[in-house]
PDB file of C-alpha atoms in Angstrom:
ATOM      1  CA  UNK A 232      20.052   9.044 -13.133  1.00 80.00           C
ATOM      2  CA  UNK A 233      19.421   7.741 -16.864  1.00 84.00           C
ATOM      3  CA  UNK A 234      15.590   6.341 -17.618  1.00 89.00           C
ATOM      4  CA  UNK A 235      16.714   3.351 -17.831  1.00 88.00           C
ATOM      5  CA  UNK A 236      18.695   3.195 -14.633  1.00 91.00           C
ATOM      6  CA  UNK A 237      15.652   4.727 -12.557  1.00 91.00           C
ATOM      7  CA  UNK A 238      13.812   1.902 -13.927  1.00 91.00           C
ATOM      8  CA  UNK A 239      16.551  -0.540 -13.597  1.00 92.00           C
ATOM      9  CA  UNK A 240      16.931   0.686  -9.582  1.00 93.00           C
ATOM     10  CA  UNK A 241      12.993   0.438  -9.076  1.00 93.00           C
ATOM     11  CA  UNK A 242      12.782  -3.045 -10.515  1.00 91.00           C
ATOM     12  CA  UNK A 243      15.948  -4.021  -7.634  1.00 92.00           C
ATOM     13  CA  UNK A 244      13.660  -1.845  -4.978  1.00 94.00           C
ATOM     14  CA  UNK A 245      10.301  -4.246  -6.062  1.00 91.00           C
ATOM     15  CA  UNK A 246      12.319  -7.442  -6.475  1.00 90.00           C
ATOM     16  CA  UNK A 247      14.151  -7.175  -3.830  1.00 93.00           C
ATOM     17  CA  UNK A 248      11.495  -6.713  -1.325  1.00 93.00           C
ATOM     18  CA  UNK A 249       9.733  -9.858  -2.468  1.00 89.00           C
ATOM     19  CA  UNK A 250      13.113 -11.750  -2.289  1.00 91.00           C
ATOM     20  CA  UNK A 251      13.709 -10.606   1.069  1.00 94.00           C
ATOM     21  CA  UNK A 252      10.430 -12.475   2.142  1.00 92.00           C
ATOM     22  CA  UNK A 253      11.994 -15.697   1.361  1.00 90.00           C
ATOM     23  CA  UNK A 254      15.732 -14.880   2.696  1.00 92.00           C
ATOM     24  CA  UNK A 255      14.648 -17.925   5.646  1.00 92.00           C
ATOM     25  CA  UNK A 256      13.971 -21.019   4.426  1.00 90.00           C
ATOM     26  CA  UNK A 257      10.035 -21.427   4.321  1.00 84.00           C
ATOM     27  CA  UNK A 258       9.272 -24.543   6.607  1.00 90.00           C
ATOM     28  CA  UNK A 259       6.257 -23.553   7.461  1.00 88.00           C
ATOM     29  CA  UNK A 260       3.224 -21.941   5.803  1.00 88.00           C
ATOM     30  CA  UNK A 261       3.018 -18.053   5.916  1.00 85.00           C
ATOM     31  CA  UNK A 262       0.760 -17.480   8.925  1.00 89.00           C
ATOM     32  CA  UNK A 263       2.833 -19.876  11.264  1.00 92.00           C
ATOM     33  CA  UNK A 264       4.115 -17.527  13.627  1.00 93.00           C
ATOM     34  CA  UNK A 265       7.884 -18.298  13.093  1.00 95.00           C
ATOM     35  CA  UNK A 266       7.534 -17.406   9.676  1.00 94.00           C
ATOM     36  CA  UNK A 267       5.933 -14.056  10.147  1.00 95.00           C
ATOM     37  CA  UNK A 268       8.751 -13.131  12.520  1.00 95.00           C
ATOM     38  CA  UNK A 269      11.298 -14.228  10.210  1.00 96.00           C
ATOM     39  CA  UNK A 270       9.449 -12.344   6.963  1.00 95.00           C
ATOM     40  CA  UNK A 271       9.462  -9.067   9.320  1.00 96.00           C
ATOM     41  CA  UNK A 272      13.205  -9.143  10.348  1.00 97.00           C
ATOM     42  CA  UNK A 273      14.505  -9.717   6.713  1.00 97.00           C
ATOM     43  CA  UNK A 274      11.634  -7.294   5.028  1.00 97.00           C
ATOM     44  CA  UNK A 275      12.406  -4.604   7.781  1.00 97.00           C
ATOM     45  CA  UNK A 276      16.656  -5.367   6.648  1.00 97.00           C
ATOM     46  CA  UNK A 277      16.386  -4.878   3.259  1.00 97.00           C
ATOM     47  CA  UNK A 278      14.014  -1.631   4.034  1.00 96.00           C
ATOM     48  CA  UNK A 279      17.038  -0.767   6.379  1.00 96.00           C
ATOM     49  CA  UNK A 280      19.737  -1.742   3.270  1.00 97.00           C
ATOM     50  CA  UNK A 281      16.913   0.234   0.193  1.00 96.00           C
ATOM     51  CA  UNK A 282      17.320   3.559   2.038  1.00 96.00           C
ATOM     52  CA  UNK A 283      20.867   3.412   2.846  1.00 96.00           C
ATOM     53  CA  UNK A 284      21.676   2.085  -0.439  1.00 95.00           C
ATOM     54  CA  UNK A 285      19.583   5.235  -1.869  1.00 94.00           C
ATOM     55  CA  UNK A 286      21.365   7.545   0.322  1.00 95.00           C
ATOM     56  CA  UNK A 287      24.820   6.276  -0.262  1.00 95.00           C
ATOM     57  CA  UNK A 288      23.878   6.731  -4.054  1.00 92.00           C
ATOM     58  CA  UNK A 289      22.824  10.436  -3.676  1.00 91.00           C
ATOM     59  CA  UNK A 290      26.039  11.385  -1.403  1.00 94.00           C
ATOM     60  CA  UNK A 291      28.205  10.107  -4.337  1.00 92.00           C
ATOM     61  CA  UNK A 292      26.428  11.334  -6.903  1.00 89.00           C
ATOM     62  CA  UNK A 293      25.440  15.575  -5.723  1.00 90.00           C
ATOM     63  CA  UNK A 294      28.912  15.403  -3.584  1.00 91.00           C
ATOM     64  CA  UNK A 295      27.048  15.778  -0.080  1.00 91.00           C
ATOM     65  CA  UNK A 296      27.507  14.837   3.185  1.00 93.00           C
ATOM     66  CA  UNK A 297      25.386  11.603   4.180  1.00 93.00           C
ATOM     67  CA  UNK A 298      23.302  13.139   6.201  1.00 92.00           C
ATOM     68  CA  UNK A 299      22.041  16.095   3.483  1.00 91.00           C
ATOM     69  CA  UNK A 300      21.633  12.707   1.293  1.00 93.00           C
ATOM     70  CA  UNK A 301      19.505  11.285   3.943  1.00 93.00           C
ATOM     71  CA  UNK A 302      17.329  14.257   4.656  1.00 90.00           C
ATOM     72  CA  UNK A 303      17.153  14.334   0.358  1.00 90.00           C
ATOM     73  CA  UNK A 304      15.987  10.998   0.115  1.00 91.00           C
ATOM     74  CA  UNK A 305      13.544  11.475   3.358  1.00 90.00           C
ATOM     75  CA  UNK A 306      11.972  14.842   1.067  1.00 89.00           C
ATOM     76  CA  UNK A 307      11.922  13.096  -2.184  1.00 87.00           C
ATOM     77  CA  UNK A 308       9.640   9.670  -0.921  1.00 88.00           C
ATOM     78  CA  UNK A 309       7.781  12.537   1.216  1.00 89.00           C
ATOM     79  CA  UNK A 310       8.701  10.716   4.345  1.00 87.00           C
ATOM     80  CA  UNK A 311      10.366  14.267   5.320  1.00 82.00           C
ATOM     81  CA  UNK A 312       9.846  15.391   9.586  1.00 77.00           C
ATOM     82  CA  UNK A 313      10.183  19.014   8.785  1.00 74.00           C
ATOM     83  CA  UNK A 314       8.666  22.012  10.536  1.00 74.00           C
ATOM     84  CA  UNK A 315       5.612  21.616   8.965  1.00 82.00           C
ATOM     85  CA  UNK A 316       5.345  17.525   9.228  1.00 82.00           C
ATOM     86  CA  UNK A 317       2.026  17.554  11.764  1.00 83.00           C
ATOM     87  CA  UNK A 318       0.607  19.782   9.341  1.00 87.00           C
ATOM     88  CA  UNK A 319       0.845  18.100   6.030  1.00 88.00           C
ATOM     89  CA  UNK A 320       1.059  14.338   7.013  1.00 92.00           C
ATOM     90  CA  UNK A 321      -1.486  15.146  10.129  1.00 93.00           C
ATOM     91  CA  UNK A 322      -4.019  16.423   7.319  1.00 93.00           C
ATOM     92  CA  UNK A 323      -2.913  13.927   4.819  1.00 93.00           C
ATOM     93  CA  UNK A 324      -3.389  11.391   6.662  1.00 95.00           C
ATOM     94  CA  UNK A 325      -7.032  12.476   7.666  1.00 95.00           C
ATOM     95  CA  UNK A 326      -8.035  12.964   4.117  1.00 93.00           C
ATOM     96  CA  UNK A 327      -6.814  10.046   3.115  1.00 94.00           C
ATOM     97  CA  UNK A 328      -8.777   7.744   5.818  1.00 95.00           C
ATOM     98  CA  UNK A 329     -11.858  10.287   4.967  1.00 95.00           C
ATOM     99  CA  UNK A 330     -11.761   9.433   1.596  1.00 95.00           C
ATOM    100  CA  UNK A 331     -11.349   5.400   1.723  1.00 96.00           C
ATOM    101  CA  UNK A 332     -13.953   5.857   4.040  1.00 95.00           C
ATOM    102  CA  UNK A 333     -16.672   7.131   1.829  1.00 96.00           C
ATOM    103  CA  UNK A 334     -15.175   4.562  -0.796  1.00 96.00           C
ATOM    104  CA  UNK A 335     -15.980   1.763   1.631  1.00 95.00           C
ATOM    105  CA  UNK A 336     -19.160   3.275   2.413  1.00 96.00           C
ATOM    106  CA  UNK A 337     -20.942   0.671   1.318  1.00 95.00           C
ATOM    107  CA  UNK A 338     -18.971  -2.440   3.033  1.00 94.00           C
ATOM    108  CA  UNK A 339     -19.332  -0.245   6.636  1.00 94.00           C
ATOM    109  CA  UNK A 340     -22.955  -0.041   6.391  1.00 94.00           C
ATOM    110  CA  UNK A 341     -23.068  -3.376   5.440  1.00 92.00           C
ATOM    111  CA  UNK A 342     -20.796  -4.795   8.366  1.00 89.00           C
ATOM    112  CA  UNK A 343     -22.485  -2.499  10.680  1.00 89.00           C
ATOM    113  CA  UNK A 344     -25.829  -3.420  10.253  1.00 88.00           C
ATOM    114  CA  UNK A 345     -24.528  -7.123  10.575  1.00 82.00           C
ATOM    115  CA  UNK A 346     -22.223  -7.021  13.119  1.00 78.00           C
ATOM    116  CA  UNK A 347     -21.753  -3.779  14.294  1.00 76.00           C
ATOM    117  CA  UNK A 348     -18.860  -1.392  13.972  1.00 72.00           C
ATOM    118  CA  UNK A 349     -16.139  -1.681  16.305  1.00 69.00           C
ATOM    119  CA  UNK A 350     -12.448  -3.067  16.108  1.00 65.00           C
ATOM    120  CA  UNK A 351     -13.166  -6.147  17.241  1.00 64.00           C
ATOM    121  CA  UNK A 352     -15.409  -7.527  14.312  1.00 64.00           C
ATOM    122  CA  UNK A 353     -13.531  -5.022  11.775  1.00 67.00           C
ATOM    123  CA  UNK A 354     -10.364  -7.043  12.510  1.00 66.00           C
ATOM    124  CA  UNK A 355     -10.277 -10.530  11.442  1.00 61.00           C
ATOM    125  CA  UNK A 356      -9.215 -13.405  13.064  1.00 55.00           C
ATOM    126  CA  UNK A 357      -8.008 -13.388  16.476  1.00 58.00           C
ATOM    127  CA  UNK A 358      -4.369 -13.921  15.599  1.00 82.00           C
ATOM    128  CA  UNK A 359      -2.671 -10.719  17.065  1.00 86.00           C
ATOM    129  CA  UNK A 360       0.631 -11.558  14.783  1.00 91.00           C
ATOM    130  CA  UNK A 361      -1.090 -11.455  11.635  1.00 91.00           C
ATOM    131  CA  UNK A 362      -2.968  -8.369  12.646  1.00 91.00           C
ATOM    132  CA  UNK A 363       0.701  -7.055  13.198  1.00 93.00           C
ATOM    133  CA  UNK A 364       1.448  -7.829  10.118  1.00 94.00           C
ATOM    134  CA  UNK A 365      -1.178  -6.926   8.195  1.00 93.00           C
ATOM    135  CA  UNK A 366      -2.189  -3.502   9.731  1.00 93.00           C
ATOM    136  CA  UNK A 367       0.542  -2.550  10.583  1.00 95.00           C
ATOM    137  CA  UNK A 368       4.081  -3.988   9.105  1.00 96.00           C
ATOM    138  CA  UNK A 369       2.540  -4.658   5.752  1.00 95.00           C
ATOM    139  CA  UNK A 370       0.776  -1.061   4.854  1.00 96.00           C
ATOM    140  CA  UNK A 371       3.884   0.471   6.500  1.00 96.00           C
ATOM    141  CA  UNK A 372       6.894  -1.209   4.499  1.00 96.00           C
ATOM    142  CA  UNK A 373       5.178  -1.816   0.972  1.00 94.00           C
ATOM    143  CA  UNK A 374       4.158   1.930   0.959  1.00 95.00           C
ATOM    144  CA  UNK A 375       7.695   3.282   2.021  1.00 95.00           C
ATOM    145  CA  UNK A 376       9.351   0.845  -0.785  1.00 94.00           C
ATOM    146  CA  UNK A 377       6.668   1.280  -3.504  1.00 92.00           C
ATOM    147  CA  UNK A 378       5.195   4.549  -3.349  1.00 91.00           C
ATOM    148  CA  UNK A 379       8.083   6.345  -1.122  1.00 92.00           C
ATOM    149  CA  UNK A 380      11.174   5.017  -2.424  1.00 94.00           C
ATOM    150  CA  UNK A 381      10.217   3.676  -6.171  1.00 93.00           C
ATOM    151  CA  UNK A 382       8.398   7.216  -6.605  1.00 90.00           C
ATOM    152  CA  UNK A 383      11.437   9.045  -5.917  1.00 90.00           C
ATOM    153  CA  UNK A 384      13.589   7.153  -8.071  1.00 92.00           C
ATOM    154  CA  UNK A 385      10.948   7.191 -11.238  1.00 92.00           C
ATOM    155  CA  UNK A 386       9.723  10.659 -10.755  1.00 90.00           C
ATOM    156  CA  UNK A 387      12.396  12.944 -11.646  1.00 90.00           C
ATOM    157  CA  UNK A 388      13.540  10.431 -14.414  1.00 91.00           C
ATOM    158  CA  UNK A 389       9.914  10.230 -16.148  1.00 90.00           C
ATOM    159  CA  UNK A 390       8.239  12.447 -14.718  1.00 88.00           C
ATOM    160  CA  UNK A 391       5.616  12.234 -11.741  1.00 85.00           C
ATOM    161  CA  UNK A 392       1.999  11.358 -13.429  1.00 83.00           C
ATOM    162  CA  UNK A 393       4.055   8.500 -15.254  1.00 87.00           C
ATOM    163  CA  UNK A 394       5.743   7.136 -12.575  1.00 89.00           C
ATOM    164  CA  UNK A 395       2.501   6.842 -10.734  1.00 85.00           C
ATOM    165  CA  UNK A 396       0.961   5.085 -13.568  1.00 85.00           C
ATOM    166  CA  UNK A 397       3.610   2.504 -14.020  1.00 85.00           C
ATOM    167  CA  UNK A 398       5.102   1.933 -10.382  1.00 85.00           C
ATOM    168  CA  UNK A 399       2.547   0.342  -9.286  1.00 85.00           C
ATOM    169  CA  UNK A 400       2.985  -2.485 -11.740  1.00 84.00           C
ATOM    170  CA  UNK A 401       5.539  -2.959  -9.890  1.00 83.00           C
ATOM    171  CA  UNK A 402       3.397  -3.536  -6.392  1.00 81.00           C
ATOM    172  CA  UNK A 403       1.239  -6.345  -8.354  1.00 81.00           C
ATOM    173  CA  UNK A 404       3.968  -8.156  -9.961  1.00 79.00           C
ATOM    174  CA  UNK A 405       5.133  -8.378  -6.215  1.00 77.00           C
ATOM    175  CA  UNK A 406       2.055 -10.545  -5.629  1.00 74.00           C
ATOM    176  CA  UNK A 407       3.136 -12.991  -7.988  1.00 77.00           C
ATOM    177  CA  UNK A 408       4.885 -15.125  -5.249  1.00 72.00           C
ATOM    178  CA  UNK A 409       1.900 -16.003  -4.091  1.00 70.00           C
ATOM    179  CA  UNK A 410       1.880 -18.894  -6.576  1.00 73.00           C
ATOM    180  CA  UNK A 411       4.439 -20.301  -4.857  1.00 69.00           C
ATOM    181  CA  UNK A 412       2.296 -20.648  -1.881  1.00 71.00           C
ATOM    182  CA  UNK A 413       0.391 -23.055  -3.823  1.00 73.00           C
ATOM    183  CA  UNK A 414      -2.382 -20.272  -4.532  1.00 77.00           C
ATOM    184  CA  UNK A 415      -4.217 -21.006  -7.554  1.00 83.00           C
ATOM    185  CA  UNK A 416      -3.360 -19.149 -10.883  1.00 83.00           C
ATOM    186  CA  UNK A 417      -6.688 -17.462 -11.052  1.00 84.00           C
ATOM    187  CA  UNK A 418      -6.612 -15.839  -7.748  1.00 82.00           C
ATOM    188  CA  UNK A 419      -3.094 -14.954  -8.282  1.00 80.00           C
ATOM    189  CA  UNK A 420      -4.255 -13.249 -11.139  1.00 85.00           C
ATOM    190  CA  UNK A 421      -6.881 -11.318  -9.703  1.00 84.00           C
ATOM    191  CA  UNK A 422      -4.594 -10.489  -6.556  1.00 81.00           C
ATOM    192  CA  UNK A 423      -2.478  -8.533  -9.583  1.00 83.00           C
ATOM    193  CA  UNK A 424      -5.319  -6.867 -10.512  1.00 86.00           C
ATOM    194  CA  UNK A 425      -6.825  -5.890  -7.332  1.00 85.00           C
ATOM    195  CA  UNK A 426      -3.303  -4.924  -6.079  1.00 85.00           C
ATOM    196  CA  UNK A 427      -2.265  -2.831  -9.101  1.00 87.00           C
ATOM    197  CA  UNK A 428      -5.421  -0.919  -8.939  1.00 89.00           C
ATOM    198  CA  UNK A 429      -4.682  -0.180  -5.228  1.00 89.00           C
ATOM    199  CA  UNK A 430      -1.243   0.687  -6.314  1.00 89.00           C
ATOM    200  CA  UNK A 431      -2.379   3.396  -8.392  1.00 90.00           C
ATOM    201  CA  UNK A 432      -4.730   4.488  -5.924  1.00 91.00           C
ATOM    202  CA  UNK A 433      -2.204   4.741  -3.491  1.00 92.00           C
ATOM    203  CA  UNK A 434       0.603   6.601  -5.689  1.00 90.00           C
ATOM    204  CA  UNK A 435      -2.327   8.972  -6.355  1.00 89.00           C
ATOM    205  CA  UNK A 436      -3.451   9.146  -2.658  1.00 92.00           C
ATOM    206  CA  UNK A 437       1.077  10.572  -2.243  1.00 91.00           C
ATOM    207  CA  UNK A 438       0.214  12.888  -4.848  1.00 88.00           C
ATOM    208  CA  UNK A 439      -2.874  14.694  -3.689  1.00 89.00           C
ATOM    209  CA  UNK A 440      -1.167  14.258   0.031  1.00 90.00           C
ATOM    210  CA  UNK A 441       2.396  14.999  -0.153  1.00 89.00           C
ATOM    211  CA  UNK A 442       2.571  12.529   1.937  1.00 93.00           C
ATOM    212  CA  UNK A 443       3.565   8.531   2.171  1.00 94.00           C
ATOM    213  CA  UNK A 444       2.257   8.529   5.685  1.00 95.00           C
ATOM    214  CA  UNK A 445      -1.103   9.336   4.424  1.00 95.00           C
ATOM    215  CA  UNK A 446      -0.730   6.195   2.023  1.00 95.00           C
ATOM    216  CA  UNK A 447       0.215   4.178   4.898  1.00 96.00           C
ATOM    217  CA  UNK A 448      -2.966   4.766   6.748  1.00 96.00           C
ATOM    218  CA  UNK A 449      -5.034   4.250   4.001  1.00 96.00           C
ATOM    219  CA  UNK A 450      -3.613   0.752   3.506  1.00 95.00           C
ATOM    220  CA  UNK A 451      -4.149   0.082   6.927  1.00 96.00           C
ATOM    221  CA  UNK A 452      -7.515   0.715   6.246  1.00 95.00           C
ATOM    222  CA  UNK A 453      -7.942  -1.290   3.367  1.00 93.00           C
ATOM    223  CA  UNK A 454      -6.094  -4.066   4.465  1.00 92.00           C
ATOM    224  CA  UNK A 455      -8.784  -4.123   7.545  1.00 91.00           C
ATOM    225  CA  UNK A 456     -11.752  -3.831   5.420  1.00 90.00           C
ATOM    226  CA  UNK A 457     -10.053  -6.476   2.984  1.00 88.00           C
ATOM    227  CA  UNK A 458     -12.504  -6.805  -0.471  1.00 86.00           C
ATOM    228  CA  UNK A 459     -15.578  -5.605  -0.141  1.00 90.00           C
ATOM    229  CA  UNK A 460     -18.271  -8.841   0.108  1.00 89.00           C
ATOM    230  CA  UNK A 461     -20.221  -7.508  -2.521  1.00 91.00           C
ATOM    231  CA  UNK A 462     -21.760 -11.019  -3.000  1.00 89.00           C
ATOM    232  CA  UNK A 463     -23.111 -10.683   0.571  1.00 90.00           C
ATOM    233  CA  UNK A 464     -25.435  -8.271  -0.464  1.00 92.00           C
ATOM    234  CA  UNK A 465     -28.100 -10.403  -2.062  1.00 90.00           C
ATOM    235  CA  UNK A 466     -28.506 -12.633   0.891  1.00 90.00           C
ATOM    236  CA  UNK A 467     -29.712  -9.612   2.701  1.00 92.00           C
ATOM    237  CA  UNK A 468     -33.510  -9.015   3.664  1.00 92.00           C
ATOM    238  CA  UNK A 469     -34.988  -6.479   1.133  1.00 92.00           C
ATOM    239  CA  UNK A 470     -34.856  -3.573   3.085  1.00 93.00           C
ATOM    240  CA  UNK A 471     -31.645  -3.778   4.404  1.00 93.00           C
ATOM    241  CA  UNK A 472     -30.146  -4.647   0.871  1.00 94.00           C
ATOM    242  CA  UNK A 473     -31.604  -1.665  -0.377  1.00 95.00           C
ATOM    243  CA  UNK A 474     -29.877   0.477   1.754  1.00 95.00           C
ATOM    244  CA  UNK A 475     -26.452  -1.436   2.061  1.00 95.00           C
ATOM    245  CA  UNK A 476     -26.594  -1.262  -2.337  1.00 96.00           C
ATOM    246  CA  UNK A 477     -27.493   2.749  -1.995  1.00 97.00           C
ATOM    247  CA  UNK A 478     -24.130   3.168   0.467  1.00 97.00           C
ATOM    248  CA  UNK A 479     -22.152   1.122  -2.292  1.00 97.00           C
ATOM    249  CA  UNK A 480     -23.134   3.171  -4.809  1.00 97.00           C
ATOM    250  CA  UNK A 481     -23.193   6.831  -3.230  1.00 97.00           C
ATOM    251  CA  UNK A 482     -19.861   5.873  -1.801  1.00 96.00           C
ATOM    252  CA  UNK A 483     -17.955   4.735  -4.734  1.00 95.00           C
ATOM    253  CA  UNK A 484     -19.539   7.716  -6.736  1.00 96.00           C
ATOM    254  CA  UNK A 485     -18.913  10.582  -4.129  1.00 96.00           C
ATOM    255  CA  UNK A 486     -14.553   8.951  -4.406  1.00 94.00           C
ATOM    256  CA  UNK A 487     -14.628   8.933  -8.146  1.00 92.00           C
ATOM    257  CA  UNK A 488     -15.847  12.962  -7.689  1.00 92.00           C
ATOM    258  CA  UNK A 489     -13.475  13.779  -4.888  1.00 88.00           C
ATOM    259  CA  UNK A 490     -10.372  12.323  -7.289  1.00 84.00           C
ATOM    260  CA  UNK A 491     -11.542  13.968  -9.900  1.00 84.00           C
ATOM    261  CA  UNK A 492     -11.884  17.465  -8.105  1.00 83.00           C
ATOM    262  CA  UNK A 493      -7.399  16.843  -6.822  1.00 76.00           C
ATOM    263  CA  UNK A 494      -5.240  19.115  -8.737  1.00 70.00           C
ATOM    264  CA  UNK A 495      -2.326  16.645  -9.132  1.00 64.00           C
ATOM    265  CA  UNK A 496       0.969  17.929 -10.705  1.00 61.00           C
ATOM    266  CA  UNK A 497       2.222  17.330 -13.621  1.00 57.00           C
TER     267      UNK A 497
END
């Protein structure tokens, strides 16, 4: 596949997953329960339709069976269930949640000392269809279209440190709909900056994983933690802001050495 088709196909894989959240007419607002339902059946088609449509595309194109297509496109967006899968997406996926969790160091000393840590004050709200959706669906289809799927398509067309750098432009424009939610411009904006920086962080979390699965749980994570309420800290007595700042800092400082320490590839 030509540059520009790879990029043409990853801009259909990125569009098309926000269009397929509005495939239902929106009549109600995005946490009514029959519009979650409805978002999950027509993300999980087109997730159904982006992988078939890859693998169909691969058959034709190397002149093999479906099936070796399949299994091809499964290795390429490192989704693969080989001999080895406990191994590498069982220890990907543990240092992945290891090292978001020394990232969010800070926010879980924080919430602990307020509120303790358990999942029932991590998790917010007591709406068990969002959670669904936001723990689980969410982290689980955005990774597998826009780390998995977009990755394999850019990588072997411009190479693998630039497709992680660009694709996940990609995952923040896909935030953009939020305006027409009636969000306000500026926190659309920042949602495109917030979610582009996780984007890269998660393409890099694949690379020094092998795994998508790995990225999955880490957006689980994140997506339970949600921004870190930084502001929170100043209300805090003295000696207990002292220590919740220290976590912040020692935690965001230990990441930044652990990336910096991954051997990615070229």
């Amino acid at each position: 596949m030509s540059v520009w088709g790879a990029v043409g196909v990853a801009c259909l894989l990125g569009g098309g997953y926000v269009a397929s959240i509005y495939a239902f007419p929106q009549r109600y607002e995005r946490n009514h329960p029959t519009t979650i339902k409805q978002r999950i059946l027509s993300v999980s088609g087109f997730c159904v339709a982006a992988v078939a449509g890859l693998t169909l595309y691969r058959a034709w194109d190397q002149d093999v069976s479906l099936w070796q297509s399949f299994a091809q496109v499964l290795v390429d967006s490192k989704l693969s269930l080989g001999d080895n899968a406990v191994e590498v997406h069982g220890m990907g996926i543990f240092k992945a949640l290891g090292a978001y969790g020394i990232l969010f160091m800070g926010p879980l000393v924080q919430h602990g000392l307020q509120h303790g840590l358990s999942p029932t004050t991590l998790v917010r709200g007591n709406n068990k269809l969002q959670a669904l959706r936001d723990l689980v669906f969410a982290p689980i289809t955005e990774e597998l279209v826009y780390r998995g799927l977009v990755l394999a398509v850019l990588a072997p067309a411009i190479g693998v440190r630039a497709a992680c750098w660009t694709s996940p432009l990609l995952f923040g424009f896909a935030h953009l709909h939020h305006l027409l939610n009636g969000t306000p411009p500026f926190t659309v904006l920042f949602q495109f900056l917030y979610t582009s920086l996780f984007g890269w962080m998660s393409a890099f979390t694949v690379l020094a994983t092998d795994s998508v699965y790995a990225a999955m749980a880490a957006h689980a994570f994140c997506n339970t933690m949600g921004f870190p309420p930084i502001d929170g800290v100043f209300s805090l007595p003295p000696t207990t802001r002292v220590v919740v700042a220290t976590s912040y800092i020692v935690g965001l400082a230990s990441f930044i050495y652990l990336v910096s320490t991954i051997q990615f590839p070229q």
